[in-house]
Structure formats: structure tokens, C-alpha cells
Tab-separated table of C-alpha atoms in Angstrom:
chain	number	residue	atom	x	y	z
A	29	MET	CA	83.761	75.554	43.135
A	30	ILE	CA	85.042	73.611	44.577
A	31	ILE	CA	88.643	74.490	43.030
A	32	GLU	CA	88.094	77.885	44.238
A	33	ASN	CA	87.389	76.760	48.159
A	34	LYS	CA	90.525	74.995	47.940
A	35	ALA	CA	92.823	78.005	47.354
A	36	MET	CA	90.947	79.930	49.798
A	37	LYS	CA	90.976	77.292	52.621
A	38	LYS	CA	94.952	77.269	51.282
A	39	TYR	CA	95.198	80.954	51.458
A	40	LEU	CA	93.379	80.468	54.674
A	41	MET	CA	95.911	78.359	56.069
A	42	LEU	CA	98.769	80.243	55.312
A	43	MET	CA	97.224	83.131	56.677
A	44	ILE	CA	96.778	81.595	60.260
A	45	PHE	CA	100.439	80.459	59.786
A	46	ILE	CA	102.044	84.086	58.987
A	47	LEU	CA	99.996	85.304	61.690
A	48	TRP	CA	101.244	82.580	64.151
A	49	LEU	CA	104.580	83.697	62.664
A	50	VAL	CA	105.063	87.635	63.130
A	51	MET	CA	102.836	87.579	66.651
A	52	PRO	CA	104.849	88.460	69.184
A	53	ALA	CA	105.647	85.284	71.985
A	54	ALA	CA	104.180	88.555	75.002
A	55	ALA	CA	100.677	87.076	73.235
A	56	PHE	CA	101.028	83.848	74.275
A	57	ALA	CA	102.494	84.748	77.469
A	58	GLY	CA	99.366	86.199	78.376
A	59	LEU	CA	99.402	89.611	79.632
A	60	PRO	CA	100.924	91.449	82.777
A	61	LEU	CA	98.080	92.608	84.329
A	62	ASP	CA	96.275	88.843	84.357
A	63	THR	CA	99.533	86.861	85.303
A	64	VAL	CA	100.519	89.154	88.480
A	65	LYS	CA	96.305	89.448	89.284
A	66	GLY	CA	96.122	85.661	88.907
A	67	HIS	CA	98.516	84.915	91.209
A	68	ALA	CA	97.344	87.164	93.468
A	69	ASP	CA	93.565	85.305	93.214
A	70	GLN	CA	95.531	82.602	94.286
A	71	VAL	CA	97.048	83.679	97.035
A	72	LEU	CA	93.315	85.810	98.271
A	73	ASP	CA	91.938	82.106	97.440
A	74	VAL	CA	94.587	80.202	100.098
A	75	LEU	CA	93.591	83.504	102.662
A	76	ARG	CA	90.007	82.745	102.298
A	77	ASP	CA	90.109	78.968	101.859
A	78	PRO	CA	87.663	78.578	104.285
A	79	SER	CA	89.636	74.502	105.382
A	80	LEU	CA	92.625	76.188	106.219
A	81	LYS	CA	91.463	78.148	110.039
A	82	GLY	CA	93.183	78.111	112.330
A	83	GLU	CA	96.995	78.200	113.687
A	84	ALA	CA	97.425	74.341	112.758
A	85	ALA	CA	96.790	75.443	109.096
A	86	LYS	CA	99.169	78.536	109.352
A	87	LYS	CA	101.963	75.415	107.588
A	88	THR	CA	100.052	74.533	105.610
A	89	LYS	CA	99.282	77.915	104.121
A	90	LYS	CA	103.110	79.025	103.948
A	91	GLU	CA	104.011	76.415	102.383
A	92	LYS	CA	101.256	76.719	98.792
A	93	LEU	CA	101.825	80.522	99.858
A	94	ARG	CA	105.129	79.471	98.672
A	95	ALA	CA	104.458	77.254	95.784
A	96	ILE	CA	102.727	80.074	94.422
A	97	SER	CA	105.498	82.689	94.822
A	98	GLU	CA	107.767	80.151	92.855
A	99	LYS	CA	105.631	80.611	90.084
A	100	MET	CA	104.993	84.559	90.212
A	101	PHE	CA	108.078	85.445	90.915
A	102	ASP	CA	112.047	85.335	89.381
A	103	PHE	CA	114.191	85.631	91.744
A	104	THR	CA	117.322	85.022	90.177
A	105	GLU	CA	116.414	88.673	88.430
A	106	LEU	CA	115.292	90.117	91.357
A	107	SER	CA	118.771	88.777	93.314
A	108	LYS	CA	120.954	89.953	89.777
A	109	ARG	CA	119.118	93.309	89.811
A	110	THR	CA	119.223	93.954	93.914
A	111	LEU	CA	123.242	93.028	93.829
A	112	ALA	CA	123.763	95.254	90.448
A	113	GLN	CA	127.378	95.583	89.858
A	114	ASN	CA	128.449	93.468	92.602
A	115	TRP	CA	127.151	90.799	91.062
A	116	ASN	CA	129.656	89.191	88.910
A	117	LYS	CA	131.698	89.449	92.754
A	118	LEU	CA	130.007	86.498	93.535
A	119	ASN	CA	131.269	83.233	92.019
A	120	PRO	CA	128.439	80.947	90.163
A	121	ALA	CA	127.928	79.165	93.165
A	122	GLN	CA	128.249	81.956	95.659
A	123	GLN	CA	125.326	82.986	93.577
A	124	GLN	CA	123.017	80.534	93.575
A	125	GLU	CA	123.180	80.643	97.611
A	126	PHE	CA	122.977	84.217	98.180
A	127	THR	CA	119.148	83.997	95.303
A	128	GLU	CA	118.106	80.543	97.449
A	129	LEU	CA	118.776	83.096	101.138
A	130	TYR	CA	117.575	85.892	99.285
A	131	LYS	CA	114.533	83.724	98.704
A	132	THR	CA	114.369	82.043	101.903
A	133	ILE	CA	114.905	86.038	103.725
A	134	LEU	CA	112.031	87.680	102.013
A	135	GLY	CA	109.278	84.639	101.932
A	136	ASP	CA	109.668	84.731	106.007
A	137	ALA	CA	109.788	88.388	105.883
A	138	TYR	CA	106.377	88.833	103.947
A	139	ASN	CA	104.607	85.502	105.031
A	140	ASP	CA	103.966	86.426	107.984
A	141	LYS	CA	102.705	89.811	106.485
A	142	ILE	CA	100.182	88.729	104.042
A	143	LEU	CA	99.159	85.883	107.061
A	144	ALA	CA	97.655	88.927	108.706
A	145	TYR	CA	95.412	90.123	105.592
A	146	THR	CA	92.014	91.153	107.031
A	147	ASP	CA	89.586	92.597	104.526
A	148	GLU	CA	91.473	94.830	102.589
A	149	LYS	CA	90.647	95.401	98.957
A	150	ILE	CA	93.577	95.614	96.183
A	151	THR	CA	92.154	96.635	93.012
A	152	PHE	CA	94.490	96.378	89.907
A	153	SER	CA	95.012	99.137	87.164
A	154	LYS	CA	96.612	99.063	84.936
A	155	GLU	CA	99.947	98.667	83.075
A	156	VAL	CA	102.831	100.666	81.800
A	157	PRO	CA	105.681	99.716	79.541
A	158	LEU	CA	109.156	100.381	81.242
A	159	THR	CA	111.242	98.351	78.708
A	160	GLU	CA	110.899	95.685	75.871
A	161	LYS	CA	110.778	93.571	78.144
A	162	THR	CA	109.909	94.754	81.522
A	163	VAL	CA	106.073	96.150	82.859
A	164	GLU	CA	104.987	97.895	85.358
A	165	VAL	CA	102.353	96.546	86.552
A	166	ARG	CA	100.080	98.678	89.719
A	167	SER	CA	97.711	98.115	92.070
A	168	SER	CA	97.019	99.556	95.086
A	169	VAL	CA	95.507	98.129	98.739
A	170	LEU	CA	92.736	99.493	99.782
A	171	ARG	CA	93.469	100.160	103.772
A	172	LYS	CA	91.190	101.341	106.458
A	173	THR	CA	92.460	104.754	106.207
A	174	SER	CA	94.888	104.959	103.649
A	175	GLU	CA	95.944	103.690	100.304
A	176	VAL	CA	98.725	101.510	99.363
A	177	PRO	CA	99.909	101.854	95.784
A	178	ILE	CA	101.990	98.785	94.710
A	179	TYR	CA	103.665	98.175	91.603
A	180	TYR	CA	105.250	94.767	90.300
A	181	ARG	CA	107.393	94.939	88.014
A	182	VAL	CA	107.838	92.038	85.866
A	183	ILE	CA	109.764	90.306	83.201
A	184	LEU	CA	108.508	88.558	79.530
A	185	LYS	CA	110.985	85.218	80.224
A	186	ASP	CA	110.392	81.700	78.559
A	187	GLY	CA	107.015	82.883	77.945
A	188	SER	CA	105.251	84.048	80.822
A	189	TRP	CA	105.957	87.519	82.909
A	190	LYS	CA	107.559	87.160	86.065
A	191	VAL	CA	108.168	89.883	89.015
A	192	TYR	CA	111.156	91.181	89.494
A	193	ASP	CA	110.763	94.298	91.531
A	194	VAL	CA	107.865	95.522	93.969
A	195	VAL	CA	107.519	98.655	94.425
A	196	VAL	CA	105.427	99.915	97.350
A	197	GLU	CA	104.662	103.657	97.767
A	198	GLY	CA	107.364	104.146	95.383
A	199	VAL	CA	110.194	101.770	97.563
A	200	SER	CA	111.430	99.258	94.697
A	201	LEU	CA	112.637	95.728	96.711
A	202	SER	CA	115.064	95.272	94.817
A	203	SER	CA	117.086	99.102	95.590
A	204	ASN	CA	116.542	98.666	98.705
A	205	TYR	CA	118.542	95.643	99.854
A	206	ARG	CA	120.645	97.248	97.624
A	207	SER	CA	121.740	99.827	99.789
A	208	GLN	CA	121.676	97.539	102.580
A	209	PHE	CA	123.549	94.875	100.785
A	210	LYS	CA	126.328	97.835	99.675
A	211	GLU	CA	127.819	98.977	102.596
A	212	ILE	CA	128.016	95.137	103.440
A	213	LEU	CA	130.387	94.236	100.375
A	214	ALA	CA	132.209	98.134	100.472
A	215	ASN	CA	133.632	96.810	103.529
A	216	LYS	CA	133.286	93.039	102.948
A	217	PRO	CA	133.936	89.606	101.068
A	218	PRO	CA	131.199	88.446	98.815
A	219	GLU	CA	131.445	85.230	101.453
A	220	SER	CA	130.482	87.411	105.164
A	221	LEU	CA	127.370	88.667	102.766
A	222	ILE	CA	126.461	85.368	102.462
A	223	GLU	CA	127.310	84.414	105.882
A	224	THR	CA	124.907	87.532	107.300
A	225	LEU	CA	122.644	85.952	105.136
A	226	ARG	CA	122.777	82.955	106.605
A	227	LYS	CA	122.298	84.183	109.784
A	228	LYS	CA	118.688	85.323	108.965
A	229	ALA	CA	117.619	82.862	107.616
A	230	GLY	CA	118.302	81.224	110.124
A	231	LYS	CA	120.575	78.067	108.461
B	207	MET	CA	105.498	126.956	133.320
B	208	ASN	CA	102.786	126.955	130.471
B	209	ILE	CA	105.138	127.971	127.993
B	210	SER	CA	103.138	127.751	124.811
B	211	LYS	CA	104.661	126.532	121.878
B	212	ILE	CA	102.163	126.585	119.557
B	213	GLU	CA	102.450	129.957	118.929
B	214	THR	CA	99.632	132.469	119.414
B	215	ILE	CA	99.048	134.796	117.060
B	216	LYS	CA	97.805	138.175	118.367
B	217	ASN	CA	97.420	138.930	114.432
B	218	ASN	CA	94.431	136.342	113.842
B	219	ARG	CA	92.260	138.602	112.200
B	220	SER	CA	95.083	139.457	109.971
B	221	LEU	CA	95.709	135.585	108.836
B	222	LYS	CA	92.418	134.533	109.160
B	223	ILE	CA	92.035	137.492	106.138
B	224	ILE	CA	95.222	135.864	104.659
B	225	LEU	CA	93.554	132.499	104.531
B	226	LEU	CA	90.254	134.205	103.266
B	227	GLY	CA	92.332	135.576	100.046
B	228	PHE	CA	93.987	132.792	99.291
B	229	ILE	CA	90.819	130.654	99.462
B	230	LEU	CA	89.187	133.382	97.558
B	231	LEU	CA	91.719	132.950	95.026
B	232	LEU	CA	91.183	129.252	94.307
B	233	CYS	CA	87.891	129.462	93.819
B	234	PRO	CA	88.942	130.801	90.375
B	235	ALA	CA	91.644	128.501	89.701
B	236	TYR	CA	89.887	125.300	90.394
B	237	LEU	CA	87.389	126.877	86.981
B	238	LEU	CA	90.622	126.816	85.253
B	239	ALA	CA	91.738	124.137	86.078
B	240	ASP	CA	88.990	122.136	85.105
B	241	THR	CA	88.649	123.351	81.606
B	242	PRO	CA	90.451	120.317	79.401
B	243	GLU	CA	93.445	122.266	77.751
B	244	ALA	CA	94.724	123.952	81.368
B	245	VAL	CA	94.966	120.701	82.997
B	246	PRO	CA	94.489	117.344	81.473
B	247	ASP	CA	92.378	115.507	82.976
B	248	ASN	CA	93.635	112.664	82.891
B	249	PRO	CA	98.256	113.517	82.064
B	250	ALA	CA	99.680	110.896	80.449
B	251	LYS	CA	102.867	112.437	80.993
B	252	SER	CA	102.317	111.828	84.690
B	253	GLU	CA	101.246	107.845	83.633
B	254	SER	CA	104.632	107.257	81.550
B	255	PRO	CA	107.286	106.914	83.290
B	256	ALA	CA	108.925	110.550	82.656
B	257	THR	CA	111.659	109.907	84.567
B	258	PRO	CA	113.167	106.659	83.394
B	259	VAL	CA	112.403	103.153	86.187
B	260	VAL	CA	114.737	101.115	84.475
B	261	PRO	CA	117.317	104.005	83.414
B	262	LEU	CA	119.309	102.656	80.070
B	263	ILE	CA	122.886	101.838	79.706
B	264	HIS	CA	125.703	104.290	80.811
B	265	SER	CA	129.052	103.099	80.470
B	266	ALA	CA	131.013	103.200	83.898
B	267	PRO	CA	134.446	104.072	84.024
B	268	ASP	CA	134.139	105.269	87.244
B	269	GLU	CA	132.779	101.667	88.356
B	270	VAL	CA	135.651	101.369	91.042
B	271	ALA	CA	135.128	104.567	92.329
B	272	GLN	CA	131.479	103.172	92.762
B	273	ASN	CA	132.411	102.057	95.729
B	274	PRO	CA	132.551	104.151	99.020
B	275	PRO	CA	135.631	104.263	101.346
B	276	ALA	CA	135.331	101.394	103.327
B	277	SER	CA	135.706	103.241	106.035
B	278	THR	CA	132.670	105.938	105.766
B	279	PRO	CA	129.127	104.720	106.148
B	280	VAL	CA	128.203	107.963	104.126
B	281	GLU	CA	126.631	108.048	101.072
B	282	GLY	CA	125.785	110.804	98.328
B	283	GLY	CA	129.499	112.542	98.435
B	284	PRO	CA	131.073	112.128	95.489
B	285	GLU	CA	128.722	109.511	94.183
B	286	ARG	CA	125.655	112.003	94.446
B	287	GLU	CA	127.224	112.480	90.809
B	288	THR	CA	126.742	109.575	88.449
B	289	THR	CA	124.311	108.429	86.693
B	290	GLU	CA	121.076	105.814	88.225
B	291	GLY	CA	122.209	103.476	84.903
B	292	ARG	CA	125.190	101.647	85.306
B	293	MET	CA	126.060	98.412	83.324
B	294	ILE	CA	127.397	94.984	83.707
B	295	VAL	CA	129.754	93.435	81.740
B	296	GLY	CA	129.233	89.702	82.636
B	297	ASP	CA	132.417	86.772	81.726
B	298	SER	CA	130.116	86.351	78.443
B	299	GLY	CA	131.202	89.895	77.435
B	300	ILE	CA	127.525	90.464	77.297
B	301	SER	CA	126.395	92.922	78.828
B	302	GLU	CA	122.851	93.625	80.972
B	303	SER	CA	121.817	97.228	82.136
B	304	TYR	CA	120.000	97.294	85.260
B	305	ASP	CA	118.929	100.808	87.470
B	306	ASP	CA	121.417	100.631	89.620
B	307	GLU	CA	121.572	103.656	91.735
B	308	GLY	CA	118.836	104.635	93.457
B	309	PRO	CA	118.205	108.200	94.890
B	310	GLN	CA	120.874	108.687	97.171
B	311	ILE	CA	121.643	111.114	100.348
B	312	GLN	CA	124.185	112.737	102.583
B	313	ASP	CA	124.311	111.125	106.486
B	314	PRO	CA	127.715	113.211	108.070
B	315	PHE	CA	125.444	112.767	110.586
B	316	ALA	CA	124.743	109.052	110.911
B	317	PRO	CA	126.610	108.730	114.364
B	318	THR	CA	123.615	110.603	116.122
B	319	ASN	CA	121.266	109.584	113.430
B	320	LYS	CA	121.623	106.188	113.983
B	321	VAL	CA	121.235	107.125	118.384
B	322	MET	CA	118.224	108.327	117.365
B	323	PHE	CA	116.842	105.549	115.712
B	324	ASN	CA	117.142	103.998	118.374
B	325	PHE	CA	115.376	105.637	120.454
B	326	ASN	CA	112.356	105.767	118.588
B	327	ASP	CA	112.873	102.031	117.907
B	328	LYS	CA	112.463	102.002	121.737
B	329	LEU	CA	110.015	104.520	122.117
B	330	TYR	CA	107.879	102.123	119.293
B	331	PHE	CA	108.189	98.739	120.896
B	332	ARG	CA	107.612	100.246	124.953
B	333	VAL	CA	105.453	103.345	124.553
B	334	LEU	CA	103.679	103.795	121.100
B	335	LYS	CA	103.258	100.488	120.415
B	336	PRO	CA	101.386	99.378	123.929
B	337	VAL	CA	99.288	101.850	124.359
B	338	ALA	CA	97.776	101.641	120.715
B	339	GLN	CA	96.958	98.580	120.936
B	340	GLY	CA	95.339	99.042	124.523
B	341	TYR	CA	93.764	102.184	122.519
B	342	SER	CA	92.616	100.268	119.033
B	343	ARG	CA	89.456	98.186	121.912
B	344	LEU	CA	87.408	101.560	120.648
B	345	PRO	CA	84.785	100.249	117.932
B	346	GLU	CA	86.786	100.668	114.660
B	347	ASP	CA	84.152	103.101	113.286
B	348	LEU	CA	84.809	105.287	115.960
B	349	ARG	CA	89.545	104.723	115.225
B	350	VAL	CA	87.739	105.779	111.901
B	351	ILE	CA	86.135	108.985	112.245
B	352	PHE	CA	89.038	110.302	114.697
B	353	SER	CA	91.439	109.771	112.059
B	354	ASN	CA	89.032	111.374	109.564
B	355	ILE	CA	88.804	114.588	111.849
B	356	TYR	CA	92.359	114.759	112.098
B	357	ASP	CA	93.192	114.147	108.482
B	358	ASN	CA	90.996	117.119	107.738
B	359	LEU	CA	92.404	119.699	109.883
B	360	TRP	CA	95.156	119.078	107.194
B	361	ALA	CA	93.472	120.231	104.290
B	362	PRO	CA	93.952	123.756	104.352
B	363	SER	CA	97.896	122.578	104.671
B	364	ARG	CA	97.277	120.213	101.360
B	365	ILE	CA	95.537	122.891	99.162
B	366	LEU	CA	98.069	125.763	99.673
B	367	ASN	CA	100.658	122.684	99.212
B	368	ASN	CA	98.845	121.980	96.303
B	369	LEU	CA	98.571	125.016	95.338
B	370	MET	CA	101.988	126.466	95.717
B	371	GLN	CA	103.770	123.298	93.915
B	372	LEU	CA	100.878	124.530	90.983
B	373	ARG	CA	98.624	121.687	90.960
B	374	LEU	CA	95.477	123.726	90.490
B	375	LYS	CA	93.131	120.854	89.972
B	376	ALA	CA	94.188	118.861	93.024
B	377	ALA	CA	94.409	122.130	95.355
B	378	GLY	CA	90.675	122.720	93.738
B	379	ASN	CA	89.625	118.973	94.775
B	380	GLU	CA	90.848	119.478	98.569
B	381	LEU	CA	88.688	122.657	98.904
B	382	ILE	CA	86.298	120.814	98.007
B	383	ARG	CA	87.555	118.160	100.223
B	384	PHE	CA	87.545	120.820	103.092
B	385	ALA	CA	84.159	122.422	102.708
B	386	ALA	CA	82.194	118.678	102.297
B	387	ASN	CA	83.444	116.789	104.691
B	388	THR	CA	84.076	119.721	107.207
B	389	PHE	CA	80.186	120.916	106.434
B	390	ILE	CA	78.395	117.665	104.775
B	391	GLY	CA	80.438	115.711	107.429
B	392	VAL	CA	79.843	118.157	110.278
B	393	GLY	CA	84.457	119.199	110.930
B	394	GLY	CA	85.141	115.815	109.668
B	395	ILE	CA	83.518	113.092	111.112
B	396	GLY	CA	82.509	110.970	107.415
B	397	ASP	CA	84.875	111.347	104.287
B	398	ALA	CA	81.659	113.077	102.292
B	399	GLY	CA	84.560	114.517	99.571
B	400	LYS	CA	85.201	110.826	98.916
B	401	ASP	CA	81.749	109.664	99.525
B	402	VAL	CA	79.329	112.056	98.072
B	403	PHE	CA	81.571	113.702	95.610
B	404	GLY	CA	84.310	110.596	94.779
B	405	ILE	CA	86.911	112.864	94.815
B	406	HIS	CA	89.932	111.331	96.621
B	407	LYS	CA	92.948	112.836	98.807
B	408	GLN	CA	95.042	114.682	97.015
B	409	GLU	CA	98.781	114.948	99.354
B	410	ALA	CA	100.618	117.960	99.755
B	411	ASP	CA	103.641	118.626	101.976
B	412	PHE	CA	106.314	121.818	102.661
B	413	GLY	CA	108.924	119.259	101.956
B	414	GLN	CA	107.424	118.402	98.398
B	415	THR	CA	107.091	121.830	97.254
B	416	LEU	CA	110.533	122.423	98.500
B	417	GLY	CA	111.911	119.787	96.452
B	418	ARG	CA	109.646	120.519	94.019
B	419	TYR	CA	111.485	123.975	93.102
B	420	GLY	CA	114.445	122.387	92.659
B	421	LEU	CA	115.295	122.326	97.096
B	422	ASP	CA	117.802	119.278	97.625
B	423	HIS	CA	117.081	117.110	100.617
B	424	GLY	CA	120.429	118.774	102.234
B	425	PHE	CA	121.234	115.912	104.708
B	426	TYR	CA	119.328	113.012	106.424
B	427	LEU	CA	117.847	113.682	109.988
B	428	VAL	CA	116.572	110.840	112.070
B	429	LEU	CA	113.911	113.089	113.868
B	430	PRO	CA	112.925	111.875	117.211
B	431	LEU	CA	109.046	111.066	117.253
B	432	PHE	CA	108.963	112.624	113.634
B	433	GLY	CA	111.237	109.202	112.336
B	434	PRO	CA	113.378	109.533	108.850
B	435	SER	CA	113.482	113.681	107.489
B	436	SER	CA	116.072	115.413	106.292
B	437	LEU	CA	117.008	118.960	106.395
B	438	ARG	CA	114.216	119.794	103.664
B	439	ASP	CA	111.954	118.162	104.902
B	440	GLY	CA	112.040	118.842	108.269
B	441	VAL	CA	111.524	122.256	107.378
B	442	GLY	CA	108.455	121.031	105.537
B	443	LEU	CA	107.306	119.590	108.899
B	444	VAL	CA	107.683	122.769	110.526
B	445	GLY	CA	106.311	124.228	107.493
B	446	ASP	CA	103.072	122.422	107.535
B	447	ARG	CA	102.485	123.228	110.738
B	448	PHE	CA	102.270	126.773	110.608
B	449	MET	CA	99.757	125.211	108.537
B	450	HIS	CA	97.458	123.797	110.210
B	451	PRO	CA	94.978	125.267	111.797
B	452	LEU	CA	95.321	124.267	115.604
B	453	THR	CA	98.695	126.565	115.163
B	454	TYR	CA	95.885	129.680	114.952
B	455	VAL	CA	93.546	128.724	118.221
B	456	SER	CA	95.065	131.516	120.630
B	457	SER	CA	97.109	129.810	123.748
B	458	SER	CA	93.423	131.019	125.852
B	459	ASP	CA	91.214	128.587	124.410
B	460	LEU	CA	93.427	125.686	123.715
B	461	THR	CA	96.787	125.263	126.241
B	462	PHE	CA	100.059	123.965	125.566
B	463	TRP	CA	99.473	120.493	126.441
B	464	GLN	CA	96.009	120.454	125.478
B	465	ALA	CA	97.509	121.038	122.150
B	466	ALA	CA	100.195	118.324	123.051
B	467	GLY	CA	97.731	115.898	124.573
B	468	ILE	CA	95.383	116.188	120.999
B	469	SER	CA	98.660	115.670	118.896
B	470	ALA	CA	99.830	112.937	121.058
B	471	HIS	CA	95.650	111.380	120.159
B	472	GLU	CA	95.954	112.053	116.702
B	473	VAL	CA	99.137	110.125	116.905
B	474	VAL	CA	97.864	106.886	118.942
B	475	ASN	CA	95.127	106.888	116.377
B	476	ASP	CA	96.891	106.204	113.852
B	477	ALA	CA	99.484	104.079	114.572
B	478	SER	CA	96.145	101.668	115.963
B	479	PHE	CA	95.499	100.874	112.832
B	480	LYS	CA	98.916	100.078	111.757
B	481	ILE	CA	100.531	98.276	114.211
B	482	GLY	CA	102.842	95.411	112.548
B	483	ASP	CA	104.102	97.763	109.547
B	484	TYR	CA	106.724	99.250	111.524
B	485	GLU	CA	107.409	95.097	113.282
B	486	SER	CA	107.806	93.853	109.711
B	487	PHE	CA	109.515	96.665	107.894
B	488	LYS	CA	112.383	95.378	110.805
B	489	ASP	CA	112.085	91.811	110.356
B	490	ALA	CA	111.998	91.742	106.773
B	491	ALA	CA	115.563	94.210	106.506
B	492	ILE	CA	119.369	92.997	107.392
B	493	ASP	CA	119.887	96.306	108.670
B	494	PRO	CA	116.834	98.134	109.964
B	495	TYR	CA	118.151	102.101	109.909
B	496	VAL	CA	119.971	101.651	106.447
B	497	SER	CA	117.065	100.226	104.470
B	498	MET	CA	115.038	103.260	107.076
B	499	ARG	CA	116.433	105.967	105.285
B	500	ASP	CA	116.744	104.146	101.285
B	501	ALA	CA	112.991	104.126	101.703
B	502	PHE	CA	112.654	107.012	103.252
B	503	VAL	CA	114.782	108.968	99.797
B	504	GLN	CA	112.637	106.947	97.088
B	505	ASN	CA	109.632	107.588	99.537
B	506	ARG	CA	110.250	111.373	98.564
B	507	LYS	CA	111.641	111.420	95.814
B	508	LYS	CA	108.296	109.950	94.012
B	509	LYS	CA	106.803	112.755	95.791
B	510	VAL	CA	108.465	115.014	94.406
B	511	ASP	CA	108.292	113.490	90.984
B	512	GLU	CA	104.509	113.219	91.297
B	513	SER	CA	104.588	117.527	92.198
B	514	LYS	CA	105.922	118.488	88.773
B	515	HIS	CA	103.055	116.705	87.212
B	516	GLN	CA	99.302	117.229	87.086
């Protein structure tokens, strides 16, 4: 009996070990929808925090939002996809500065918008696989007289799902900036694009 | 000088008959659509990325030709032919694919369009925004009622366009919604269609219908007051106006200025819910003109893609 049990135990351990081996890394990263929703919930928690009321707490709120966005987004991936084939026209130092400036500009533009958020309802509906490593998480924001579909495109990186693009009413953030940057890069060197961004970011 | 821009259709009766005919046509269509084999309830194809959102790798021998000549800010042209995907070959030789080219539009009238863009921009900040801000002191519930009434008046356009796009179920849903909102919701005061029957709005417009049948934008147009549009969608706006009930109210009942006043109120009422949207769009943009043009094309592409499913 005991021997049998031992054999069983061994067998079970082996099974668990094999299972652990074959289980895709994605399983550990959690589901894309849950990841995005989790971050969105964190943002809502900050916005609804009663201890962070009024103008004085605005700075604290922005700091917290920034910290969440760092976890939520993959800004390098977003930058690469935004510049697409123009990415390689930038040298590594320029690439790094571009990413930082882009992040600042997006943060400045959207934090105010998010802070103005009142009581709109957000629902997460589903996830749609795009490629092997990318998934689209679909949500919609219910406003007073309209519904705005917001899709987050996430990529599996280092064991977690990170947002690399946001699509609002069919308008992809990265594509939209790409069209703007492309016009600048068509006529000017990368340095002048970065200079434009520096001005915009107020640095 | 009381020019009636809104055409008085003398043959009001014949038009009513045509409309009635359409509605009668629609009823059996809806019954048909409700059967699962006619229209799948939850069409999987519309959910699966039918159009590759992140396109696969394409070799890009014309990568250099890809960049438009330095002088022209005009997009489209020869670029329109290129595929959406681009290949990036890194220093390491590892290639990665990113979706590069989004939908494009030709903009041969960029100079005049930019003038119109600036005109609309000033119009917003100097007129529409202050008026809408003052107006938004009215109770929100009242403004929502107005919004519902105006929205209900666009229902005939949505019904007909859904029908023309062969989205029979959507057309049927809009018809039920229209009936419910008009009769139960008393002229559209409440969204009874949603509250009672759980039917959501099924957007459809004539520009989308034209796109559904393969008509391209033609070129980009910034219209005064209406904002970003194109040759196709401008025609679409006119088409939709012809499907709007107020167009068929005779000028003896509603003068041009009264009709214009109603339209102006619709615009202000709508804007009162969206104060801040345009500002944050502009704040986020590096080049607002290009950003808006691109957003317009992307958004319209989505609408046209959607009209091909369901």
C-alpha cells in the first residue's frame, strides 16, 4: 500500500512538473482583460479617493496616475510602433529621448482629461486575439448621451500584458501620432522632431 | 428675403407614400432577420479581426519611395497603393513587423482646408463653446431630453441606411426603437427603445452606405461648421438631411430661420455634453490639422468596415 502510494506521489509530482513546463507563460501573466481592467480600477480608485479632493491634491493624483501608467503601458513599444520604419532613423540616444518626451506629452494631455472624469461608467466586454503575442481588450465608456468604445492593445512582455496602443472609436493613438510625425520627418532630420517634442513637453 | 433652403416638397403625399412603402418593406425584413440563419445573432466574423489590424510582414522594396516628397504635405497619391504592413529591419538583422500605414486620404485642397480648419477652431472657441457653457446651466435632465428628441429625428436616416447596407437586423432594431421612442417615449423624450426593449442605437449614415459599396472618400474636405469630411461623406451629409423629417415640413409651417434655429439648438445642446473634448484633442496633438484628418479617416474606415458585417 505504502509503496503504491509513494509511486502515486511520484507520478503526481511528475505530472505537476510536466504541466508546469507546458503551461504557457501567458497563464502566469494573467488574462489580458483582467490586467487592463485592474489598472483601470486602480486609476478609478485614485480618482474617487475622498482624501484626494480639491485642487491641492491634484498634484498627488497626477503622481499616482503616472505611477500606474508606468505599470500599465509599454512606452518603448508604443514609441517603436508610432515611428514604425522611422524608428531606425533615430540613434539609440534619440530613441530614448523620444520615448521619454512622448510619454510626457501623452501624460500631460490625458491626465487632465482623466482628472475631469466624473461619473461615466466603464465596462470591459471582451478580448480579441490579434497575433500570437498581442490581444485587443475592448471596453466602452458610457457618457450621458453617447457610448465611446475604447480598445486597449496589449503585448505580452516579461510575463505581463502591457498596453502598446489605445484605439478610441476606431482611431489608433499610435497611427494618429505616426501621421503627424511622418510629415515632420519627411522634410526634416530626427533631431528637429525631437526639438518639436521638447517644446511641446515644455522641456 | 425668406429663402427656403429646406426644400418644400410640393408632393408631400407621394413622399409619405414612399416612406410608408419603405417601412412596410422593412417589417417582413425584420422578421426574416430574426431567424438565426438569415443573420447570426452574434456574428463571429465581426468580432474576429476580419481586416488584419496588425498586418503581417510585407517586404518593403519601396520603402524609400514610401516617404512623400519633401514639398508636398499631401498624403495619398502613389502611397495609397502600398500595403498596410511594413518591415523594420533592425541593426541586428532581426525584422519586426508593425502596422505602419493606416488608411490614407488625398488632400489636394490642403490650403483651403487649413483655412476652414482655423475658421472652425475660432468658431468653436469664440462662439460655440461660450454659448454651450452658458447653455449647460440648464438642468442636465432637460438637455438629455432634447438630445433624445433630436436623436430620434435621425432615426429614419439610420433605418434607411441600415436597410441600404443590408443590415436588416439593425434596420429592424432601429425601426422598433423609432416606434417605441416616438409613441411610448412621446416623440423621443425618453429612450424607451433602450429602457423598455433593451435595444441600443444602430448608427448608420449615408456616407457609410456609399463606402459600403466601395465608394472611396475622393478627397479630404473641411466643411465650415460641420468639420472634417470628404467628397463622399459631404454627399452623405446631404443624403442624410434628405432622410430627416424636418426637411419635409413645408415652409409655411416652418420658416427657414426657424428650421435653422432648431438645427443650431441641436448643435449647442450636443456641444453642451462635450465641452472639453476638442480642447483635449488639440492639447494632445503635435499638428492638430494632420491629427484631425487622420482621426477622421481612421474613424470612417471603422464605420465602413462595420457596415459590411452583421
